PDB file of C-alpha atoms in Angstrom:
ATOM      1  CA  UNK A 104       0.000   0.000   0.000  1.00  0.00           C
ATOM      2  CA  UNK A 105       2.381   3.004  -1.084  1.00  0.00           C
ATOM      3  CA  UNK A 106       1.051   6.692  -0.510  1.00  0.00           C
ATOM      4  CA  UNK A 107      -0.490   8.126  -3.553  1.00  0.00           C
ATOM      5  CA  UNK A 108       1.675  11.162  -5.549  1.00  0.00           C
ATOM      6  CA  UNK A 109       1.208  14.415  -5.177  1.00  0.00           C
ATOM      7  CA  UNK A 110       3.477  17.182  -6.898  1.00  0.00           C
ATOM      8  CA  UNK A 111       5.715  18.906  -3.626  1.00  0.00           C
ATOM      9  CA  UNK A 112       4.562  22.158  -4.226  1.00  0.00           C
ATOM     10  CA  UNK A 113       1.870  24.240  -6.085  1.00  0.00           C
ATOM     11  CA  UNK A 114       2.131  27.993  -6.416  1.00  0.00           C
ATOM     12  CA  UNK A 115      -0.100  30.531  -7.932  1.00  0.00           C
ATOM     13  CA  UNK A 116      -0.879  34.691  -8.199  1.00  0.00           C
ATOM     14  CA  UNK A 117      -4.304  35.709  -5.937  1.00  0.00           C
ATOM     15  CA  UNK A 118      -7.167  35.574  -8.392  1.00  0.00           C
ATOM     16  CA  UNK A 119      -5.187  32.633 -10.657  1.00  0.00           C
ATOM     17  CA  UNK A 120      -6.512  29.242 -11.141  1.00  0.00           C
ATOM     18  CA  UNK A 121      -4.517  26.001  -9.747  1.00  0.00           C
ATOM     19  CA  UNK A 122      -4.912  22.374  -9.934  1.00  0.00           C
ATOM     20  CA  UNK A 123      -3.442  19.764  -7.743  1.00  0.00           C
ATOM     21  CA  UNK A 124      -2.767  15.863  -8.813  1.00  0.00           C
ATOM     22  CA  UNK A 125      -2.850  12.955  -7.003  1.00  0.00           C
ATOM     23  CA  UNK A 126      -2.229   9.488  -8.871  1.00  0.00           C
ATOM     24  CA  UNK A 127      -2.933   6.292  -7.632  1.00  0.00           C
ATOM     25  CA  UNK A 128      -3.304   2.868  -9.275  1.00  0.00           C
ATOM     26  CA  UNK A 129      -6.042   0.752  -9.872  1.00  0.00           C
ATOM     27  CA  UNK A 130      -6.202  -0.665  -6.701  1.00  0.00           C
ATOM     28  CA  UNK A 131      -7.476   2.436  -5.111  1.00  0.00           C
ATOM     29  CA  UNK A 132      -8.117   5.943  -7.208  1.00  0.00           C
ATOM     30  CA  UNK A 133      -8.730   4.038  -9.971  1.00  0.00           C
ATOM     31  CA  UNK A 134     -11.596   1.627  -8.512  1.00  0.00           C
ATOM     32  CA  UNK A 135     -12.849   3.482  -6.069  1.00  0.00           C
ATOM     33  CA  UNK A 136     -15.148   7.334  -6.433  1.00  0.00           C
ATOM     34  CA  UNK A 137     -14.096   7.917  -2.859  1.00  0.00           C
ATOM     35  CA  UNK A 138     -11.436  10.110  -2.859  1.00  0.00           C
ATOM     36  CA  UNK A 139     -11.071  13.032  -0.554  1.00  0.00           C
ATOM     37  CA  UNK A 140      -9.180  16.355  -0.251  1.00  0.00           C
ATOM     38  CA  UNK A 141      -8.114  17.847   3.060  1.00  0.00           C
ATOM     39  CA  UNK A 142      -6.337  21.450   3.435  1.00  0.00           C
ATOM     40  CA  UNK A 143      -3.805  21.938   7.077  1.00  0.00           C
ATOM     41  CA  UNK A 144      -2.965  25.095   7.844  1.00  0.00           C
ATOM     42  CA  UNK A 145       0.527  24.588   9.872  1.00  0.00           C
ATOM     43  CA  UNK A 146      -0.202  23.579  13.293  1.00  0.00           C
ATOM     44  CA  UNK A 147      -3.648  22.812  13.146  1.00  0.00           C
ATOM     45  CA  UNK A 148      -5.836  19.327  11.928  1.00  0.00           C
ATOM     46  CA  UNK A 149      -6.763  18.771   8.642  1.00  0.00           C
ATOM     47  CA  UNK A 150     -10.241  20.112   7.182  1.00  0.00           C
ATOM     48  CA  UNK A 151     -12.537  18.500   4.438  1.00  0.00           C
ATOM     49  CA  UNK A 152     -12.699  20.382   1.657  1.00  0.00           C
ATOM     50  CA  UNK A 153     -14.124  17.997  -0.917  1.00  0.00           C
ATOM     51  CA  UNK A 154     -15.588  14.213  -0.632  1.00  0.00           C
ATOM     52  CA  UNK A 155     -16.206  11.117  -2.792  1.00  0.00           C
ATOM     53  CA  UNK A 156     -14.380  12.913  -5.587  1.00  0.00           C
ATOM     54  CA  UNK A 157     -16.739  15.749  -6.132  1.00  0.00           C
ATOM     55  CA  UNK A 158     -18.861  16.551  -3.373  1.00  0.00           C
ATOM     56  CA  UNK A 159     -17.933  19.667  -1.193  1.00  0.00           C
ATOM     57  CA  UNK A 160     -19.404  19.814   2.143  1.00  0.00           C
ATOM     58  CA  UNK A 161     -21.574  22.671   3.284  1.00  0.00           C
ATOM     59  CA  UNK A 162     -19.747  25.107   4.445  1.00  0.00           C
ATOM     60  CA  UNK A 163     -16.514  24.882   2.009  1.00  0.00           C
ATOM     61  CA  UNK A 164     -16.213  27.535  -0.659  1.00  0.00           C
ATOM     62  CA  UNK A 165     -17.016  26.557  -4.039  1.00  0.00           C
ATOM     63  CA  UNK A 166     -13.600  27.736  -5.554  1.00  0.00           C
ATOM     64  CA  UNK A 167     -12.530  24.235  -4.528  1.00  0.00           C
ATOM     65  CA  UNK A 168     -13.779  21.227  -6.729  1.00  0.00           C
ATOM     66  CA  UNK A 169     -12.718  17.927  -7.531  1.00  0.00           C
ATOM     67  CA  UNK A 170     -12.338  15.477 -10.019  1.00  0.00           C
ATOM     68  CA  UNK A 171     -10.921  12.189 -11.337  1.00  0.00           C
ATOM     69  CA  UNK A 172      -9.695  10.419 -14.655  1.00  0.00           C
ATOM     70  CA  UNK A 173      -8.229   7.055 -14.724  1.00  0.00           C
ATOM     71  CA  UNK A 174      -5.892   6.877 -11.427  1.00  0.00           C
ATOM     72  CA  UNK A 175      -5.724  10.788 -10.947  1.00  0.00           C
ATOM     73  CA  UNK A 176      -7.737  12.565  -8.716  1.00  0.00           C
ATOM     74  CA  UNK A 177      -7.663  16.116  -9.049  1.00  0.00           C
ATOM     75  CA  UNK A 178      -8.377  19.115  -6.888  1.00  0.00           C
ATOM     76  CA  UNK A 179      -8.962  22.988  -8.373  1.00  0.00           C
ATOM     77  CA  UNK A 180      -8.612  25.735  -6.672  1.00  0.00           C
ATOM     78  CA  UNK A 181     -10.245  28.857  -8.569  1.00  0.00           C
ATOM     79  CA  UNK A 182      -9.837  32.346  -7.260  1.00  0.00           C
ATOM     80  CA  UNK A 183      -6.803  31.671  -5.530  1.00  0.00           C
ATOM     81  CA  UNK A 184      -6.685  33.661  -1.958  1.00  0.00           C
ATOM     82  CA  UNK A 185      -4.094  34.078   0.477  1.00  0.00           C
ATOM     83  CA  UNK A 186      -5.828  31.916   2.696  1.00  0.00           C
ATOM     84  CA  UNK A 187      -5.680  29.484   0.527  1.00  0.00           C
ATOM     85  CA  UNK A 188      -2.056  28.780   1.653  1.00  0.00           C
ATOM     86  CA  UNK A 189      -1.770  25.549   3.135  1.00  0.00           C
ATOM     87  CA  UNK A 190      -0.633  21.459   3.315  1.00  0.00           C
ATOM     88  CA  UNK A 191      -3.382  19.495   0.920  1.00  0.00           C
ATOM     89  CA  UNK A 192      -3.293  16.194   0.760  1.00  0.00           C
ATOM     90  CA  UNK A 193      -5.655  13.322  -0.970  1.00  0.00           C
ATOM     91  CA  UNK A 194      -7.077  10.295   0.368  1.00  0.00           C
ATOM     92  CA  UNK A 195      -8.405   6.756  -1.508  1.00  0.00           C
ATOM     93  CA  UNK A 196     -10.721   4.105  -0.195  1.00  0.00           C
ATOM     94  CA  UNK A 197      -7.991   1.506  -1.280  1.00  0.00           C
ATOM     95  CA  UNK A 198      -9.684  -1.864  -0.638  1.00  0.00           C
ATOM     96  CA  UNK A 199     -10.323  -4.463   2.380  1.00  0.00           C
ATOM     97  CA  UNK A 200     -11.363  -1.528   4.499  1.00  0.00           C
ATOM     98  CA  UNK A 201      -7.847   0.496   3.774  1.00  0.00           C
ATOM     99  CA  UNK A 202      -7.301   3.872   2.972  1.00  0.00           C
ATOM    100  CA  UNK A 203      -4.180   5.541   1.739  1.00  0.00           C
ATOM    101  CA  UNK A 204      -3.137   9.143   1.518  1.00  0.00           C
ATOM    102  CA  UNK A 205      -1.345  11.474  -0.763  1.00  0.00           C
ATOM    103  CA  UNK A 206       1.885  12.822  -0.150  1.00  0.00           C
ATOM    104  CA  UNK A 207       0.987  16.067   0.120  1.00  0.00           C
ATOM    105  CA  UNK A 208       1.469  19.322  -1.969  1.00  0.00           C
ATOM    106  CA  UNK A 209       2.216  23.181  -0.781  1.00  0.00           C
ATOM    107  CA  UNK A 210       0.294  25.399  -2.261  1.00  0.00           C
ATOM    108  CA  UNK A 211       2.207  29.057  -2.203  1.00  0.00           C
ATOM    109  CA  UNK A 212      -0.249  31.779  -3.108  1.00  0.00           C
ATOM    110  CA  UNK A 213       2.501  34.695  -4.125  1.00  0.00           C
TER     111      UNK A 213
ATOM    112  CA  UNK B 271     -21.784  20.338  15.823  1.00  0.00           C
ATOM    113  CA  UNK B 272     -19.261  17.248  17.006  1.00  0.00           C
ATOM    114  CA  UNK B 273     -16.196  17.705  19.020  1.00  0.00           C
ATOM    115  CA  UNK B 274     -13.407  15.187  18.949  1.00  0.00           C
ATOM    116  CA  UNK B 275     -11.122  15.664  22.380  1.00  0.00           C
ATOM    117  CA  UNK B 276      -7.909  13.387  22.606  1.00  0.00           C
ATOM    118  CA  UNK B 277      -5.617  12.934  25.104  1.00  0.00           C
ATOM    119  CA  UNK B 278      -2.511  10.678  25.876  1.00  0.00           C
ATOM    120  CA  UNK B 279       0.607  10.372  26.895  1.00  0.00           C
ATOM    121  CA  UNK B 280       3.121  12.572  25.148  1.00  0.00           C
ATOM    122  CA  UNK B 281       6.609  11.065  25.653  1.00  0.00           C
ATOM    123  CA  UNK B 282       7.331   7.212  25.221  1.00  0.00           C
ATOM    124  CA  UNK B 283      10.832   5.370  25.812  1.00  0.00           C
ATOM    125  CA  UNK B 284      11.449   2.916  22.761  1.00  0.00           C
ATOM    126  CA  UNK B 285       9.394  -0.772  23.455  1.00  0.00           C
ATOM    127  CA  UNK B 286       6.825   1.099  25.507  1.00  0.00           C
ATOM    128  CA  UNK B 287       2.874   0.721  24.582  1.00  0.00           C
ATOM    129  CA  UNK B 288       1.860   4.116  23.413  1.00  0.00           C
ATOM    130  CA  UNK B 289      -1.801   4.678  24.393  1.00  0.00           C
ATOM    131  CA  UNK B 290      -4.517   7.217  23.157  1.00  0.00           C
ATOM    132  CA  UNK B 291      -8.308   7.963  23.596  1.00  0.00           C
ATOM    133  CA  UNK B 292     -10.923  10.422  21.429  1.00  0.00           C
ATOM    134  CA  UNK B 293     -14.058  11.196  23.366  1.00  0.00           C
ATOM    135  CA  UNK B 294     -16.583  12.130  21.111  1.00  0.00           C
ATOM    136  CA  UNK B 295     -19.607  15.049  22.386  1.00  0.00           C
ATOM    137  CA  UNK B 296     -21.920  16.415  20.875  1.00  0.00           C
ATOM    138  CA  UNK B 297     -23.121  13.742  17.883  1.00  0.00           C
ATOM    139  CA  UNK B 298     -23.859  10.297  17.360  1.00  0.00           C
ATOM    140  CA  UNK B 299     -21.382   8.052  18.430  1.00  0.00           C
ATOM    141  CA  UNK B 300     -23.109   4.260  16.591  1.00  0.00           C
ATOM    142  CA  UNK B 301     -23.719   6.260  13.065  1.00  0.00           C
ATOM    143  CA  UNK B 302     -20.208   6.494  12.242  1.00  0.00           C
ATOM    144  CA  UNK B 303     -16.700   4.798  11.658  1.00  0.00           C
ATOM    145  CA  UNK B 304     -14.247   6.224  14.190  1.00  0.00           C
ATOM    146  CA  UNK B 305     -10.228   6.418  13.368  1.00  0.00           C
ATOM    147  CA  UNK B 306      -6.800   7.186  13.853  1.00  0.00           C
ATOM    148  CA  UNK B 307      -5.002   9.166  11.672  1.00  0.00           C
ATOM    149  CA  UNK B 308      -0.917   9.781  12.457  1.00  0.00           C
ATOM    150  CA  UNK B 309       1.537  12.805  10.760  1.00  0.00           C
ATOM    151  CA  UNK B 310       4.968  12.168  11.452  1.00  0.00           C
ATOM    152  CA  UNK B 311       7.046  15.567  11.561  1.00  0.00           C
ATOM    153  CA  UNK B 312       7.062  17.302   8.621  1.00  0.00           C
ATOM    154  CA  UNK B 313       5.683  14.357   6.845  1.00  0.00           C
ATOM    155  CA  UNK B 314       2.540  13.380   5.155  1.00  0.00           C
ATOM    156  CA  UNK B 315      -0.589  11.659   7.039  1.00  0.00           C
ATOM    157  CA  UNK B 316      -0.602   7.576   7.589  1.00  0.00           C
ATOM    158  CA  UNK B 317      -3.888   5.652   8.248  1.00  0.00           C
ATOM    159  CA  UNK B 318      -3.593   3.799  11.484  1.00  0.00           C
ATOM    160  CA  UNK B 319      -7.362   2.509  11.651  1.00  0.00           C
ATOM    161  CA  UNK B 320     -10.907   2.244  12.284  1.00  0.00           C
ATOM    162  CA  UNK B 321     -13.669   1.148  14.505  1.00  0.00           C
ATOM    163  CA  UNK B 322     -17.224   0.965  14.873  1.00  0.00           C
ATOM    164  CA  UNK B 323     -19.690   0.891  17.629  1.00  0.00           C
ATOM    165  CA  UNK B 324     -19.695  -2.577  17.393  1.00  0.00           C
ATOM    166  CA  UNK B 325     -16.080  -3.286  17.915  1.00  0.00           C
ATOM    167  CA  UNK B 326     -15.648  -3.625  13.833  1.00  0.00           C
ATOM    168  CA  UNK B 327     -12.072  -2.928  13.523  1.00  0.00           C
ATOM    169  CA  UNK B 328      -9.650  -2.616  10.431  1.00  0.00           C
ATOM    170  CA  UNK B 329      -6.215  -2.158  10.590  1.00  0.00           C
ATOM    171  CA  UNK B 330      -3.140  -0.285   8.405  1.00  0.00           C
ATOM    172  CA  UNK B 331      -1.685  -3.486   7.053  1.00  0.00           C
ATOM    173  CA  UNK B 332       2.077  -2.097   8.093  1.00  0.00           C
ATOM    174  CA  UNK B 333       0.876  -1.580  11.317  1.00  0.00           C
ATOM    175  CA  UNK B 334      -1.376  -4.437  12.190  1.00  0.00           C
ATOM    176  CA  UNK B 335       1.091  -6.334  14.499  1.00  0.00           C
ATOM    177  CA  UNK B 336       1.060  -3.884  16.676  1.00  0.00           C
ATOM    178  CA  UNK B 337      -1.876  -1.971  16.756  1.00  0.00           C
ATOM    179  CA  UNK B 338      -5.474  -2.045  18.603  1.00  0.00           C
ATOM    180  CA  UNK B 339      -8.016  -0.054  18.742  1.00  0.00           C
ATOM    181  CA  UNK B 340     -10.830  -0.586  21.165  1.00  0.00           C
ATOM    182  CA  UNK B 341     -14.392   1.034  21.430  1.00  0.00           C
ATOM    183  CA  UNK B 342     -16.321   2.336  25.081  1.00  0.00           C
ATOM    184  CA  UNK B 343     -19.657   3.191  23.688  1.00  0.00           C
ATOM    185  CA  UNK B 344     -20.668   3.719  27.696  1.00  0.00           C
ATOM    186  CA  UNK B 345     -18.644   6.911  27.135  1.00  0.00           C
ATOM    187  CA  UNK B 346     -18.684   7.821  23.675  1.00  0.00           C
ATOM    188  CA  UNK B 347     -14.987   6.963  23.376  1.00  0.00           C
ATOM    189  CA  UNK B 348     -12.418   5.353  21.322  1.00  0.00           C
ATOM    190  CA  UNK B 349      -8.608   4.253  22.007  1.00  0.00           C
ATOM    191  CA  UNK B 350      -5.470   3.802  20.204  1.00  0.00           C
ATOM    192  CA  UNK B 351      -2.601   1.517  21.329  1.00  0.00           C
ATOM    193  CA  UNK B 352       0.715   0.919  19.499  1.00  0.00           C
ATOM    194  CA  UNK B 353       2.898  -1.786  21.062  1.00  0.00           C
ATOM    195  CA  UNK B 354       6.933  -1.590  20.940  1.00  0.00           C
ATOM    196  CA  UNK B 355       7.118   1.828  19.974  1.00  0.00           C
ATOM    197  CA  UNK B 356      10.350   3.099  18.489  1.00  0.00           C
ATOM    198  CA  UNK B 357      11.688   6.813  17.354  1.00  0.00           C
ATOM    199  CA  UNK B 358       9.743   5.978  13.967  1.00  0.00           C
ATOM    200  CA  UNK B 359       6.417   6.402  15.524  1.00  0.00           C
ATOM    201  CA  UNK B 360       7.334   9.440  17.009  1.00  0.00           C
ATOM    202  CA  UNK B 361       4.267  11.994  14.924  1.00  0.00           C
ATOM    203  CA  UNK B 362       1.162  13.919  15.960  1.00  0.00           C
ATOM    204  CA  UNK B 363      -1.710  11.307  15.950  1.00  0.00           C
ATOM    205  CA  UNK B 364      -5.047  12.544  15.172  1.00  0.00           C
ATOM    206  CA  UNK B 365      -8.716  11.070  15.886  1.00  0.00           C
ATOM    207  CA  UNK B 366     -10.765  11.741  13.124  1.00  0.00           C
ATOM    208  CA  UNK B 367     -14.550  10.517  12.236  1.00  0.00           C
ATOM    209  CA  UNK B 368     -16.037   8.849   8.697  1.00  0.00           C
ATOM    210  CA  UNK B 369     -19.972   8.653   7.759  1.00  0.00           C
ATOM    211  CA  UNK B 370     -18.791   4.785   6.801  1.00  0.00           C
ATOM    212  CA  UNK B 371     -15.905   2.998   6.203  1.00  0.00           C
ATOM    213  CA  UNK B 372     -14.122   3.888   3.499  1.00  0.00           C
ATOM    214  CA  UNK B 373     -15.377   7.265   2.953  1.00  0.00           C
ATOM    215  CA  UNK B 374     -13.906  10.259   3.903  1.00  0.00           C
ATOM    216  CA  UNK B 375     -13.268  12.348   7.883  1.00  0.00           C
ATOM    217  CA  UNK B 376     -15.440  15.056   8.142  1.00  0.00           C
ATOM    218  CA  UNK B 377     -14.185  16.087  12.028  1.00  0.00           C
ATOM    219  CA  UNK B 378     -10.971  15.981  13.339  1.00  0.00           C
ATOM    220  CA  UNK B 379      -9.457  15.616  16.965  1.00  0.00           C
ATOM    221  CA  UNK B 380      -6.969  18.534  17.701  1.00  0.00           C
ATOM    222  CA  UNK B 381      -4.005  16.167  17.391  1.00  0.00           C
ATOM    223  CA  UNK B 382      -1.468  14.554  19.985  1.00  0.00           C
ATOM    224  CA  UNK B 383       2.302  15.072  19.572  1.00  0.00           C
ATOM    225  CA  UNK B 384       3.848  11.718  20.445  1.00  0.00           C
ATOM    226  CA  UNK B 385       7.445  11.699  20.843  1.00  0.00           C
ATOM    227  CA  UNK B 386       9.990   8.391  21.242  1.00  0.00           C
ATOM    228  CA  UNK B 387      12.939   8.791  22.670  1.00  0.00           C
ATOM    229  CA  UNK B 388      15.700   7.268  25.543  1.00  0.00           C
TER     230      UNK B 388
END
């Protein structure tokens, strides 16, 4: 069960569009529409910002979204605010009641 | 609104048992799958687990040797232990809740810093 891949780092301008990948294999992104997103902010827990792919929970802005293709989950995040700096990492449903997580990518809002 | 509050012991000698517990207030404790979540410094997250109100348990295969996690529905609370700890356990372990398993955490304990060391 090896952590799914996530680029290190993301950056973007305020107002700029980016999009983070996470790839997996067919054993978990690739089966499975339950991938997750969380954001950190350093210090503090992670937060849900989108579910089973492409849901966003009540409360989360809707410049984040997700999707998937194949064994890549992606997350967008439109509008790009300074708040918006943070830790994000992805999650899989990865079989026999499993999950794995992403690596993890930076996102730098400049 | 749920709150997950965890507590434990912070600092471990290597082959200790390293023990943790999530009390859960405010929600309902038999809807959901309850779990441990672990970051180790500066590092990404690692599933530990997951339990129901049942005592349904699933384990992190790399981890299953040593790991249990038990259920006290009396209280609304759930433990962590990891037997024969060493300095590569040493992270900040988080409780976190899931509608069912294999879906996703939707609240969060506030995290426990866990370090190994002689």
């Amino acid at each position: 069960q090896s952590a799914l891949t996530q680029p290190a780092s993301v950056s973007g301008s305020p107002g700029q569009s980016i999009t983070i990948s996470c790839t997996g294999t067919n054993s978990d992104v690739g089966s499975y529409n339950l991938v997750s997103w969380y954001q950190q902010h350093p210090g503090k827990a992670p937060k849900l910002m989108i579910h089973e792919v492409n849901s966003r929970p009540s409360g989360v802005s809707n410049r984040f979204s997700g999707s998937k293709s194949g064994n890549t989950a992606s997350l967008t995040i439109s509008g790009l605010q300074a708040e918006d700096e943070a830790d994000y990492y992805c999650c899989s449903y990865a079989g026999s009641s499993t999950y794995v997580f992403g690596t993890g990518t930076k996102v730098t809002v400049l | 609104q749920v709150q997950l509050q965890q507590w434990g012991a912070g600092l471990l000698k290597p082959s200790e048992t390293l023990s943790l517990t999530c009390a859960v207030y405010g929600g309902s404790f038999s809807n959901y799958y309850w779990s441990w979540i672990r970051q180790s410094p500066g590092k990404g997250l690692e599933w530990i687990g997951e339990i129901n109100h049942r005592g349904r348990s699933n384990y992190n295969p790399s981890l299953k040797s040593r790991v249990t996690i038990s259920v006290d529905t009396s209280k609304n609370q759930f433990s962590l232990e990891l037997s024969s700890v060493t300095a590569a356990d040493t992270a900040v372990y988080y409780c976190a809740r899931a509608p069912w398993s294999g879906s996703y955490y939707d609240s969060w304990g506030q995290g426990t810093l866990v370090t190994v060391s002689s």
